[in-house]
Amino acid sequence: MSGPNKNYDPVEVAALDPEAIDQAVASALAAASAATTLDELKALRAAHQGDRSPLALANREIGALPPSAKAEAGKRVGQARGRVGQAFTARQAELEAERDERILVEETLDLTVVDDARPIGARHPISLITERVEDIFVAMGWEIAEGPEVEAEWLNFDALNLGPDHPARQMQDTLFVAPEGSGLVLRTHTSPVQVRTMLDREPPIYVLCPGKVFRSDPLDATHTPVFHQFEGLVVDEGITMAHLKGSLDAFVARLFGEGTVTRLRPSYFPFTEPSAEIDVRCWICSGEDDNCRTCGGTGWIEVGGSGMVNRRVLSAAGIDPDRYTGFAFGLGIERSLMLRHGVADMHDIVEGDVRFSAQFGMEI
Ligand code: FA5
């Protein structure tokens, strides 16, 4: 800084030379408009407006001027600093506006985007296969019938030719509804819907009844205490065992695919005569593993029971057995699912893990 000098002419102080000041202003304005980011602008502002900038240094020289020169020099430097300050402030406002605009675009939240962080659920494969089975029979012209899960003992057993002392009553491990003697059970099969349907409707009858059933069976690879069956019942004039076989063959080909190997094995059910178990070739070992856990080494898995409706059952339901005959079958839905999809263990079906269900797709 120069010292006090009475004859001082501001024009002679280099820093206060009008041309030098104009140049400092021009260079500051150019720098301000050339800045492309706020950080760059901040650095340039320090260089052109800070304590060590040409205009700040010029400002300091004013103090040393004689009073007569101070006003003019002060006005010139003050205006120059004002223009520079305005230019930087205006450019800052522009850059801030650009930044805000950019942030709005870059950080826009699309609230319509599906949030896949939360896994979606899946319908249980038992529901899906039940609907498939229903579709197959409805396409053949059959109707869907329903009955309650808490059932009258009479319909679950007696009307099906299983009297109170009938040994076959022990074949199904029944869960009775309290109190003792209530006359109610958790239905052990869907067969009571046969009787309900025959009491409700006149032949010809072609119905399918899917539903939940209960037995005190322990949970293992092929058994569960709560499972599902679908019951088929046909009552019409002239119905024979051939109609039963034909209907089952058509159904099995549709659900499991052509070429599925099945067999009807003579058996006994009090409500059908003659009766047959429906077996399918083991879907895990195809009969080639004597130690197979799924079929127990027999090569066959029983999926249901069937037969011609016993004339005593027709009579109990008020249908003339001399005019009408019928067939019935009852298949396990869990076993059908295992067969269709090669599920080796019942535990997977009953445990309710969504990762198991999700493999079957999200059919609605
Ligand atoms: C019956 O329940 C008869 N009502 C079927 C019937 C209907 C025969 C109409 C004749 C005429 P069964 O107890 O065998 O039969 O059971 C039928 C099917 O249910 C079995 O073949 C099997 O596929 C399935 N099933 C039986 N117990 C279980 C269980 N604990 N867990 C899973 N599925 C089972």
Tab-separated table of C-alpha atoms and ligand atoms in Angstrom:
chain	number	residue	atom	x	y	z
A	1	MET	CA	0.000	0.000	0.000
A	2	SER	CA	1.300	3.520	-0.823
A	3	GLY	CA	1.864	6.037	1.979
A	4	PRO	CA	-0.004	9.365	2.373
A	5	ASN	CA	0.938	11.879	-0.323
A	6	LYS	CA	-0.587	15.355	-0.621
A	7	ASN	CA	-0.023	15.628	-4.363
A	8	TYR	CA	-1.210	12.174	-4.950
A	9	ASP	CA	-3.046	11.631	-8.237
A	10	PRO	CA	-5.129	8.438	-8.211
A	11	VAL	CA	-4.390	7.979	-11.880
A	12	GLU	CA	-0.832	7.443	-10.959
A	13	VAL	CA	-1.586	4.634	-8.518
A	14	ALA	CA	-1.504	1.576	-10.749
A	15	ALA	CA	-4.202	-0.299	-8.874
A	16	LEU	CA	-6.574	2.639	-9.192
A	17	ASP	CA	-5.959	3.233	-12.856
A	18	PRO	CA	-9.434	3.316	-14.542
A	19	GLU	CA	-8.221	0.969	-17.248
A	20	ALA	CA	-6.884	-1.488	-14.685
A	21	ILE	CA	-10.205	-1.349	-12.843
A	22	ASP	CA	-12.213	-1.824	-16.057
A	23	GLN	CA	-9.987	-4.749	-16.892
A	24	ALA	CA	-10.474	-6.279	-13.437
A	25	VAL	CA	-14.248	-5.864	-13.852
A	26	ALA	CA	-14.222	-7.351	-17.365
A	27	SER	CA	-12.147	-10.292	-16.236
A	28	ALA	CA	-14.413	-10.890	-13.192
A	29	LEU	CA	-17.589	-10.720	-15.338
A	30	ALA	CA	-16.097	-13.161	-17.865
A	31	ALA	CA	-15.089	-15.526	-15.057
A	32	ALA	CA	-18.570	-15.369	-13.505
A	33	SER	CA	-20.344	-16.198	-16.732
A	34	ALA	CA	-17.832	-18.942	-17.609
A	35	ALA	CA	-18.369	-20.806	-14.317
A	36	THR	CA	-20.340	-24.003	-14.968
A	37	THR	CA	-20.695	-25.291	-11.404
A	38	LEU	CA	-21.346	-23.726	-8.008
A	39	ASP	CA	-17.977	-24.979	-6.746
A	40	GLU	CA	-16.192	-23.392	-9.695
A	41	LEU	CA	-18.109	-20.153	-9.128
A	42	LYS	CA	-17.129	-20.132	-5.447
A	43	ALA	CA	-13.420	-20.422	-6.320
A	44	LEU	CA	-13.681	-17.714	-8.992
A	45	ARG	CA	-15.599	-15.456	-6.623
A	46	ALA	CA	-12.756	-15.707	-4.090
A	47	ALA	CA	-10.261	-14.792	-6.823
A	48	HIS	CA	-12.270	-11.788	-8.067
A	49	GLN	CA	-13.974	-10.566	-4.909
A	50	GLY	CA	-11.814	-11.914	-2.094
A	51	ASP	CA	-9.300	-9.991	0.047
A	52	ARG	CA	-6.489	-10.542	-2.417
A	53	SER	CA	-8.478	-9.746	-5.572
A	54	PRO	CA	-7.376	-6.761	-7.758
A	55	LEU	CA	-10.473	-4.749	-6.777
A	56	ALA	CA	-9.970	-5.404	-3.032
A	57	LEU	CA	-6.371	-4.282	-3.347
A	58	ALA	CA	-7.485	-1.178	-5.257
A	59	ASN	CA	-9.991	-0.468	-2.509
A	60	ARG	CA	-7.222	-0.540	0.044
A	61	GLU	CA	-5.243	2.064	-1.897
A	62	ILE	CA	-8.095	4.569	-1.512
A	63	GLY	CA	-7.346	5.111	2.154
A	64	ALA	CA	-3.972	6.531	1.315
A	65	LEU	CA	-5.295	9.086	-1.225
A	66	PRO	CA	-5.586	12.825	-0.470
A	67	PRO	CA	-9.194	13.779	0.429
A	68	SER	CA	-9.750	15.470	-2.924
A	69	ALA	CA	-9.050	12.259	-4.823
A	70	LYS	CA	-10.749	9.868	-2.434
A	71	ALA	CA	-14.325	10.496	-3.567
A	72	GLU	CA	-13.784	9.864	-7.234
A	73	ALA	CA	-11.574	6.849	-6.694
A	74	GLY	CA	-13.969	5.512	-4.079
A	75	LYS	CA	-16.904	5.898	-6.487
A	76	ARG	CA	-15.055	4.168	-9.308
A	77	VAL	CA	-13.900	1.235	-7.192
A	78	GLY	CA	-17.225	0.956	-5.395
A	79	GLN	CA	-19.180	0.786	-8.686
A	80	ALA	CA	-16.719	-1.757	-10.057
A	81	ARG	CA	-17.059	-3.953	-6.968
A	82	GLY	CA	-20.832	-3.558	-7.095
A	83	ARG	CA	-21.000	-4.749	-10.749
A	84	VAL	CA	-18.757	-7.694	-10.005
A	85	GLY	CA	-20.781	-8.634	-6.914
A	86	GLN	CA	-24.036	-8.456	-8.887
A	87	ALA	CA	-22.595	-10.575	-11.725
A	88	PHE	CA	-21.494	-13.298	-9.303
A	89	THR	CA	-24.806	-13.196	-7.420
A	90	ALA	CA	-26.779	-13.433	-10.680
A	91	ARG	CA	-24.642	-16.333	-11.944
A	92	GLN	CA	-25.015	-18.088	-8.595
A	93	ALA	CA	-28.787	-17.787	-8.870
A	94	GLU	CA	-28.646	-19.270	-12.404
A	95	LEU	CA	-26.438	-22.185	-11.355
A	96	GLU	CA	-28.602	-22.898	-8.296
A	97	ALA	CA	-31.719	-22.951	-10.466
A	98	GLU	CA	-30.026	-25.363	-12.898
A	99	ARG	CA	-28.970	-27.596	-9.984
A	100	ASP	CA	-32.496	-27.648	-8.522
A	101	GLU	CA	-33.927	-28.489	-11.918
A	102	ARG	CA	-31.456	-31.345	-12.332
A	103	ILE	CA	-32.161	-32.749	-8.852
A	104	LEU	CA	-35.891	-32.709	-9.542
A	105	VAL	CA	-35.331	-34.809	-12.653
A	106	GLU	CA	-32.656	-37.123	-11.224
A	107	GLU	CA	-34.386	-37.762	-7.921
A	108	THR	CA	-37.926	-38.069	-9.210
A	109	LEU	CA	-39.783	-40.927	-7.502
A	110	ASP	CA	-42.075	-42.945	-9.758
A	111	LEU	CA	-44.767	-43.910	-7.301
A	112	THR	CA	-46.359	-46.252	-9.830
A	113	VAL	CA	-43.299	-48.542	-9.955
A	114	VAL	CA	-44.094	-51.881	-8.289
A	115	ASP	CA	-42.077	-52.318	-5.099
A	116	ASP	CA	-40.567	-55.760	-5.502
A	117	ALA	CA	-38.661	-55.565	-2.221
A	118	ARG	CA	-41.623	-57.256	-0.529
A	119	PRO	CA	-42.131	-60.724	-1.991
A	120	ILE	CA	-45.599	-61.346	-3.360
A	121	GLY	CA	-47.527	-64.338	-2.086
A	122	ALA	CA	-48.555	-67.326	-4.136
A	123	ARG	CA	-51.753	-69.334	-4.251
A	124	HIS	CA	-51.376	-72.750	-2.697
A	125	PRO	CA	-50.915	-75.530	-5.265
A	126	ILE	CA	-53.773	-77.474	-3.628
A	127	SER	CA	-56.144	-74.631	-4.622
A	128	LEU	CA	-54.698	-74.547	-8.145
A	129	ILE	CA	-54.973	-78.308	-8.762
A	130	THR	CA	-58.481	-78.396	-7.241
A	131	GLU	CA	-59.610	-75.785	-9.763
A	132	ARG	CA	-57.971	-77.768	-12.568
A	133	VAL	CA	-59.789	-80.959	-11.519
A	134	GLU	CA	-63.096	-79.064	-11.331
A	135	ASP	CA	-62.524	-77.628	-14.820
A	136	ILE	CA	-61.898	-81.101	-16.266
A	137	PHE	CA	-65.174	-82.499	-14.901
A	138	VAL	CA	-67.216	-79.370	-15.614
A	139	ALA	CA	-65.970	-79.605	-19.228
A	140	MET	CA	-67.450	-83.156	-19.279
A	141	GLY	CA	-70.821	-81.712	-18.211
A	142	TRP	CA	-70.640	-82.506	-14.482
A	143	GLU	CA	-71.767	-80.132	-11.706
A	144	ILE	CA	-69.925	-79.134	-8.522
A	145	ALA	CA	-71.556	-80.163	-5.204
A	146	GLU	CA	-70.616	-79.191	-1.649
A	147	GLY	CA	-71.059	-80.476	1.897
A	148	PRO	CA	-70.001	-79.379	5.409
A	149	GLU	CA	-66.698	-80.300	7.079
A	150	VAL	CA	-68.455	-80.951	10.416
A	151	GLU	CA	-70.739	-83.749	9.304
A	152	ALA	CA	-73.517	-85.858	10.790
A	153	GLU	CA	-72.146	-89.238	11.819
A	154	TRP	CA	-75.136	-90.793	10.067
A	155	LEU	CA	-74.151	-89.291	6.698
A	156	ASN	CA	-70.429	-89.969	7.143
A	157	PHE	CA	-71.007	-93.622	8.077
A	158	ASP	CA	-74.517	-95.076	8.495
A	159	ALA	CA	-76.055	-93.921	5.232
A	160	LEU	CA	-72.946	-95.262	3.501
A	161	ASN	CA	-73.670	-98.780	4.776
A	162	LEU	CA	-71.222	-98.441	7.690
A	163	GLY	CA	-73.477	-99.316	10.639
A	164	PRO	CA	-72.380	-98.590	14.248
A	165	ASP	CA	-70.815	-102.031	14.635
A	166	HIS	CA	-69.476	-102.344	11.123
A	167	PRO	CA	-65.770	-103.274	11.312
A	168	ALA	CA	-65.010	-100.964	8.394
A	169	ARG	CA	-65.910	-98.008	10.636
A	170	GLN	CA	-62.491	-98.497	12.172
A	171	MET	CA	-60.804	-98.247	8.751
A	172	GLN	CA	-60.827	-94.480	8.987
A	173	ASP	CA	-59.362	-92.902	12.114
A	174	THR	CA	-62.215	-90.634	12.990
A	175	LEU	CA	-62.074	-87.307	14.861
A	176	PHE	CA	-65.341	-86.996	16.808
A	177	VAL	CA	-66.839	-83.617	17.718
A	178	ALA	CA	-67.378	-83.034	21.469
A	179	PRO	CA	-69.439	-83.653	23.536
A	180	GLU	CA	-69.532	-87.413	23.298
A	181	GLY	CA	-72.711	-88.515	21.568
A	182	SER	CA	-73.075	-85.233	19.651
A	183	GLY	CA	-73.629	-87.322	16.532
A	184	LEU	CA	-71.096	-85.124	14.729
A	185	VAL	CA	-67.670	-85.914	13.260
A	186	LEU	CA	-65.067	-84.057	11.228
A	187	ARG	CA	-65.865	-85.796	7.946
A	188	THR	CA	-63.346	-88.527	7.228
A	189	HIS	CA	-64.029	-88.497	3.479
A	190	THR	CA	-66.092	-86.597	0.912
A	191	SER	CA	-68.411	-89.585	0.422
A	192	PRO	CA	-71.211	-88.158	2.666
A	193	VAL	CA	-71.748	-85.608	-0.116
A	194	GLN	CA	-72.850	-88.571	-2.258
A	195	VAL	CA	-75.783	-89.114	0.104
A	196	ARG	CA	-76.530	-85.384	0.474
A	197	THR	CA	-76.605	-85.059	-3.319
A	198	MET	CA	-78.872	-88.093	-3.830
A	199	LEU	CA	-81.250	-86.796	-1.136
A	200	ASP	CA	-81.308	-83.375	-2.841
A	201	ARG	CA	-81.496	-84.218	-6.521
A	202	GLU	CA	-83.252	-86.593	-8.871
A	203	PRO	CA	-81.169	-88.720	-11.284
A	204	PRO	CA	-79.521	-88.226	-13.692
A	205	ILE	CA	-76.756	-87.081	-11.333
A	206	TYR	CA	-73.228	-86.184	-12.491
A	207	VAL	CA	-71.437	-84.321	-9.678
A	208	LEU	CA	-67.956	-83.652	-8.390
A	209	CYS	CA	-67.388	-82.651	-4.770
A	210	PRO	CA	-63.952	-81.361	-3.764
A	211	GLY	CA	-63.331	-80.671	-0.070
A	212	LYS	CA	-61.265	-80.901	3.083
A	213	VAL	CA	-61.324	-84.086	5.195
A	214	PHE	CA	-59.830	-85.093	8.544
A	215	ARG	CA	-58.326	-88.246	10.048
A	216	SER	CA	-56.091	-88.884	13.026
A	217	ASP	CA	-53.341	-90.103	10.664
A	218	PRO	CA	-49.792	-89.091	11.627
A	219	LEU	CA	-47.917	-86.824	9.189
A	220	ASP	CA	-45.469	-88.772	6.997
A	221	ALA	CA	-44.236	-88.775	3.370
A	222	THR	CA	-47.681	-89.726	1.963
A	223	HIS	CA	-50.151	-88.979	4.807
A	224	THR	CA	-51.410	-85.894	6.612
A	225	PRO	CA	-54.204	-85.584	9.208
A	226	VAL	CA	-55.945	-82.794	7.255
A	227	PHE	CA	-56.133	-83.393	3.533
A	228	HIS	CA	-58.389	-82.946	0.522
A	229	GLN	CA	-60.388	-85.337	-1.612
A	230	PHE	CA	-62.624	-85.012	-4.623
A	231	GLU	CA	-65.609	-87.259	-4.817
A	232	GLY	CA	-67.242	-88.181	-8.092
A	233	LEU	CA	-70.798	-89.504	-8.262
A	234	VAL	CA	-72.827	-90.571	-11.264
A	235	VAL	CA	-76.343	-92.033	-10.974
A	236	ASP	CA	-78.298	-92.692	-14.131
A	237	GLU	CA	-80.035	-95.495	-15.980
A	238	GLY	CA	-77.690	-98.146	-17.396
A	239	ILE	CA	-74.484	-96.978	-15.693
A	240	THR	CA	-71.820	-99.732	-15.552
A	241	MET	CA	-68.262	-100.258	-14.346
A	242	ALA	CA	-67.151	-99.424	-17.918
A	243	HIS	CA	-68.444	-95.848	-17.436
A	244	LEU	CA	-66.392	-95.585	-14.225
A	245	LYS	CA	-63.246	-96.813	-15.978
A	246	GLY	CA	-63.836	-94.569	-19.015
A	247	SER	CA	-64.427	-91.465	-16.875
A	248	LEU	CA	-61.330	-92.133	-14.752
A	249	ASP	CA	-59.173	-92.782	-17.845
A	250	ALA	CA	-60.340	-89.524	-19.458
A	251	PHE	CA	-59.681	-87.624	-16.248
A	252	VAL	CA	-56.240	-89.160	-15.577
A	253	ALA	CA	-55.086	-88.446	-19.155
A	254	ARG	CA	-56.193	-84.809	-18.839
A	255	LEU	CA	-54.661	-84.136	-15.400
A	256	PHE	CA	-51.502	-86.238	-15.512
A	257	GLY	CA	-50.921	-86.567	-19.247
A	258	GLU	CA	-51.428	-89.343	-21.804
A	259	GLY	CA	-49.405	-92.447	-20.966
A	260	THR	CA	-49.863	-92.248	-17.175
A	261	VAL	CA	-49.926	-95.855	-15.956
A	262	THR	CA	-52.859	-96.662	-13.651
A	263	ARG	CA	-54.537	-99.815	-12.414
A	264	LEU	CA	-57.845	-100.661	-10.736
A	265	ARG	CA	-57.143	-103.066	-7.874
A	266	PRO	CA	-60.066	-105.084	-6.427
A	267	SER	CA	-60.869	-103.767	-2.985
A	268	TYR	CA	-63.648	-103.264	-0.473
A	269	PHE	CA	-65.696	-100.224	0.470
A	270	PRO	CA	-69.062	-100.776	2.213
A	271	PHE	CA	-70.722	-98.127	0.024
A	272	THR	CA	-69.636	-99.551	-3.344
A	273	GLU	CA	-70.010	-103.045	-4.783
A	274	PRO	CA	-67.842	-104.069	-6.559
A	275	SER	CA	-65.046	-101.784	-5.359
A	276	ALA	CA	-61.572	-100.977	-6.610
A	277	GLU	CA	-58.582	-98.934	-5.466
A	278	ILE	CA	-57.118	-96.595	-8.079
A	279	ASP	CA	-53.322	-96.974	-8.150
A	280	VAL	CA	-50.778	-95.017	-10.173
A	281	ARG	CA	-47.218	-96.094	-11.020
A	282	CYS	CA	-44.834	-94.554	-8.448
A	283	TRP	CA	-43.795	-91.147	-9.796
A	284	ILE	CA	-40.471	-91.259	-8.016
A	285	CYS	CA	-39.045	-94.746	-8.711
A	286	SER	CA	-41.394	-96.053	-11.486
A	287	GLY	CA	-41.386	-99.376	-9.626
A	288	GLU	CA	-37.623	-99.811	-9.859
A	289	ASP	CA	-36.481	-99.083	-6.288
A	290	ASP	CA	-37.308	-101.639	-3.592
A	291	ASN	CA	-36.330	-99.075	-0.943
A	292	CYS	CA	-38.338	-96.140	-2.400
A	293	ARG	CA	-39.599	-93.950	0.451
A	294	THR	CA	-42.553	-92.658	-1.535
A	295	CYS	CA	-44.170	-95.974	-2.553
A	296	GLY	CA	-42.600	-98.123	0.139
A	297	GLY	CA	-40.997	-100.243	-2.585
A	298	THR	CA	-44.330	-101.499	-4.008
A	299	GLY	CA	-44.023	-99.506	-7.253
A	300	TRP	CA	-47.626	-98.242	-6.946
A	301	ILE	CA	-49.261	-95.366	-5.108
A	302	GLU	CA	-52.896	-95.488	-4.190
A	303	VAL	CA	-54.613	-92.234	-5.194
A	304	GLY	CA	-58.228	-93.169	-4.554
A	305	GLY	CA	-61.041	-95.631	-4.103
A	306	SER	CA	-63.966	-96.306	-6.424
A	307	GLY	CA	-66.785	-98.681	-7.293
A	308	MET	CA	-70.421	-99.097	-8.250
A	309	VAL	CA	-72.731	-97.402	-5.725
A	310	ASN	CA	-74.070	-100.070	-3.356
A	311	ARG	CA	-77.834	-100.592	-3.876
A	312	ARG	CA	-78.319	-100.197	-0.114
A	313	VAL	CA	-76.852	-96.669	-0.366
A	314	LEU	CA	-79.155	-95.834	-3.289
A	315	SER	CA	-82.125	-97.073	-1.250
A	316	ALA	CA	-81.059	-95.129	1.872
A	317	ALA	CA	-81.020	-91.979	-0.299
A	318	GLY	CA	-84.482	-92.713	-1.758
A	319	ILE	CA	-83.333	-93.800	-5.236
A	320	ASP	CA	-84.829	-96.899	-6.837
A	321	PRO	CA	-81.890	-99.349	-7.268
A	322	ASP	CA	-83.842	-101.433	-9.752
A	323	ARG	CA	-84.117	-98.492	-12.113
A	324	TYR	CA	-80.875	-96.640	-11.502
A	325	THR	CA	-77.264	-97.667	-11.088
A	326	GLY	CA	-74.257	-95.480	-10.385
A	327	PHE	CA	-70.548	-95.263	-9.793
A	328	ALA	CA	-68.518	-93.242	-7.320
A	329	PHE	CA	-64.879	-92.499	-6.684
A	330	GLY	CA	-62.868	-90.529	-4.139
A	331	LEU	CA	-59.312	-89.367	-4.850
A	332	GLY	CA	-56.762	-87.659	-2.621
A	333	ILE	CA	-55.869	-84.182	-3.907
A	334	GLU	CA	-52.482	-84.107	-2.118
A	335	ARG	CA	-51.558	-87.435	-3.692
A	336	SER	CA	-52.693	-86.125	-7.088
A	337	LEU	CA	-50.501	-83.032	-6.650
A	338	MET	CA	-47.527	-85.229	-5.690
A	339	LEU	CA	-48.091	-87.382	-8.753
A	340	ARG	CA	-48.543	-84.468	-11.160
A	341	HIS	CA	-45.489	-82.537	-9.972
A	342	GLY	CA	-43.188	-85.268	-8.634
A	343	VAL	CA	-43.402	-84.033	-5.029
A	344	ALA	CA	-41.661	-86.699	-2.940
A	345	ASP	CA	-42.781	-85.653	0.526
A	346	MET	CA	-46.162	-84.557	1.920
A	347	HIS	CA	-44.379	-82.244	4.390
A	348	ASP	CA	-43.667	-79.782	1.558
A	349	ILE	CA	-47.393	-79.503	0.818
A	350	VAL	CA	-48.580	-78.903	4.373
A	351	GLU	CA	-45.799	-76.702	5.765
A	352	GLY	CA	-47.010	-73.552	3.984
A	353	ASP	CA	-43.598	-72.261	2.861
A	354	VAL	CA	-44.307	-69.671	0.152
A	355	ARG	CA	-41.093	-70.705	-1.671
A	356	PHE	CA	-42.733	-74.094	-2.321
A	357	SER	CA	-46.044	-72.579	-3.457
A	358	ALA	CA	-44.320	-69.981	-5.661
A	359	GLN	CA	-42.858	-72.764	-7.855
A	360	PHE	CA	-46.372	-73.530	-9.097
A	361	GLY	CA	-46.860	-69.999	-10.473
A	362	MET	CA	-49.385	-67.347	-9.666
A	363	GLU	CA	-52.399	-68.592	-11.593
A	364	ILE	CA	-55.515	-66.609	-10.752
B	1	FA5	C1	-62.087	-93.191	0.929
B	1	FA5	O1	-61.943	-92.164	1.576
B	1	FA5	C2	-63.350	-93.455	0.169
B	1	FA5	N1	-64.371	-92.563	0.606
B	1	FA5	C3	-63.086	-93.337	-1.311
B	1	FA5	C4	-64.207	-93.829	-2.159
B	1	FA5	C5	-65.126	-92.917	-2.651
B	1	FA5	C6	-64.329	-95.196	-2.450
B	1	FA5	C7	-66.203	-93.364	-3.424
B	1	FA5	C8	-65.390	-95.622	-3.219
B	1	FA5	C9	-66.296	-94.743	-3.695
B	1	FA5	P1	-59.662	-94.003	1.256
B	1	FA5	O2	-59.696	-94.039	2.721
B	1	FA5	O3	-58.885	-95.058	0.585
B	1	FA5	O4	-61.098	-94.034	0.640
B	1	FA5	O5	-59.074	-92.571	0.787
B	1	FA5	C10	-59.115	-92.145	-0.540
B	1	FA5	C11	-57.803	-91.431	-0.925
B	1	FA5	O6	-57.563	-90.356	-0.028
B	1	FA5	C12	-56.574	-92.284	-0.771
B	1	FA5	O7	-56.404	-93.109	-1.894
B	1	FA5	C13	-55.503	-91.250	-0.698
B	1	FA5	O8	-55.198	-90.722	-1.984
B	1	FA5	C14	-56.162	-90.181	0.093
B	1	FA5	N2	-55.778	-90.276	1.503
B	1	FA5	C15	-56.227	-91.111	2.454
B	1	FA5	N3	-55.684	-90.870	3.639
B	1	FA5	C16	-54.827	-89.835	3.440
B	1	FA5	C17	-53.964	-89.094	4.283
B	1	FA5	N4	-53.876	-89.317	5.577
B	1	FA5	N5	-53.221	-88.084	3.737
B	1	FA5	C18	-53.343	-87.802	2.423
B	1	FA5	N6	-54.151	-88.438	1.572
B	1	FA5	C19	-54.891	-89.454	2.072
